[in-house]
């Protein structure tokens, strides 16, 4: 399992961020990208210059974030 240091060492240059489905995004949308086997990057479409936060699959689940809402599979 990756730890926080390992997550932030992963390269995001090829990451494909997608917005969550299910409602209007008038104030901005959360974006999510798979960046490794058990690694995800969570961004903000209104702040594309801000560094995305990174999580393991388990951490996403604990936070109640389901990659399926983004059209992504675990």
Short mmCIF file of C-alpha atoms in Angstrom, two decimals:
data_model
loop_
_atom_site.label_atom_id
_atom_site.label_comp_id
_atom_site.label_asym_id
_atom_site.label_seq_id
_atom_site.Cartn_x
_atom_site.Cartn_y
_atom_site.Cartn_z
CA UNK A 1 0.00 0.00 0.00
CA UNK A 2 1.23 3.47 -0.86
CA UNK A 3 1.82 6.05 1.84
CA UNK A 4 1.53 9.83 1.52
CA UNK A 5 5.14 10.27 0.43
CA UNK A 6 4.76 7.67 -2.32
CA UNK A 7 1.50 9.25 -3.55
CA UNK A 8 3.08 12.67 -3.98
CA UNK A 9 6.04 11.18 -5.82
CA UNK A 10 3.76 9.91 -8.63
CA UNK A 11 3.84 11.85 -11.90
CA UNK A 12 0.60 13.60 -12.86
CA UNK A 13 1.66 14.67 -16.36
CA UNK A 14 -0.36 11.91 -18.05
CA UNK A 15 -3.30 11.97 -15.64
CA UNK A 16 -6.76 12.36 -17.13
CA UNK A 17 -9.03 14.24 -14.73
CA UNK A 18 -12.81 13.83 -15.04
CA UNK A 19 -15.68 15.69 -13.33
CA UNK A 20 -18.26 13.99 -11.15
CA UNK A 21 -21.65 13.24 -12.69
CA UNK A 22 -25.03 13.99 -11.24
CA UNK A 23 -25.64 17.69 -11.09
CA UNK A 24 -24.81 21.18 -12.30
CA UNK A 25 -21.32 22.51 -11.68
CA UNK A 26 -22.02 26.20 -11.24
CA UNK A 27 -19.48 26.85 -8.52
CA UNK A 28 -16.86 24.40 -9.73
CA UNK A 29 -16.51 20.68 -9.77
CA UNK A 30 -14.35 18.17 -8.07
CA UNK A 31 -12.19 16.26 -10.55
CA UNK A 32 -10.64 12.84 -10.08
CA UNK A 33 -7.91 10.92 -11.88
CA UNK A 34 -6.40 7.50 -11.36
CA UNK A 35 -2.66 7.99 -11.01
CA UNK A 36 -1.62 4.46 -10.09
CA UNK A 37 -2.82 1.00 -9.10
CA UNK A 38 -4.10 2.22 -5.73
CA UNK A 39 -3.68 5.97 -6.18
CA UNK A 40 -5.97 8.87 -7.04
CA UNK A 41 -5.61 12.62 -7.48
CA UNK A 42 -8.49 14.91 -6.51
CA UNK A 43 -8.57 18.34 -8.10
CA UNK A 44 -10.75 21.42 -8.47
CA UNK A 45 -11.86 22.50 -11.95
CA UNK A 46 -12.15 26.13 -10.79
CA UNK A 47 -8.54 26.10 -9.60
CA UNK A 48 -6.62 24.11 -12.23
CA UNK A 49 -3.35 25.69 -11.08
CA UNK A 50 -3.75 24.28 -7.54
CA UNK A 51 -1.98 21.00 -6.87
CA UNK A 52 -4.43 18.09 -6.62
CA UNK A 53 -4.67 16.21 -3.35
CA UNK A 54 -3.73 12.54 -3.52
CA UNK A 55 -5.40 9.55 -1.92
CA UNK A 56 -5.33 5.77 -1.86
CA UNK A 57 -8.48 3.87 -2.85
CA UNK A 58 -9.11 3.08 0.81
CA UNK A 59 -8.83 6.75 1.78
CA UNK A 60 -11.30 7.73 -0.95
CA UNK A 61 -13.77 5.13 0.34
CA UNK A 62 -13.45 6.34 3.93
CA UNK A 63 -14.10 9.91 2.73
CA UNK A 64 -17.21 8.73 0.86
CA UNK A 65 -15.81 9.47 -2.59
CA UNK A 66 -16.87 6.85 -5.14
CA UNK A 67 -14.82 6.80 -8.37
CA UNK A 68 -17.92 5.42 -10.14
CA UNK A 69 -19.55 8.87 -9.78
CA UNK A 70 -16.75 10.07 -12.04
CA UNK A 71 -17.19 7.22 -14.52
CA UNK A 72 -14.07 5.51 -13.17
CA UNK A 73 -13.73 1.99 -11.85
CA UNK A 74 -11.78 0.88 -8.81
#
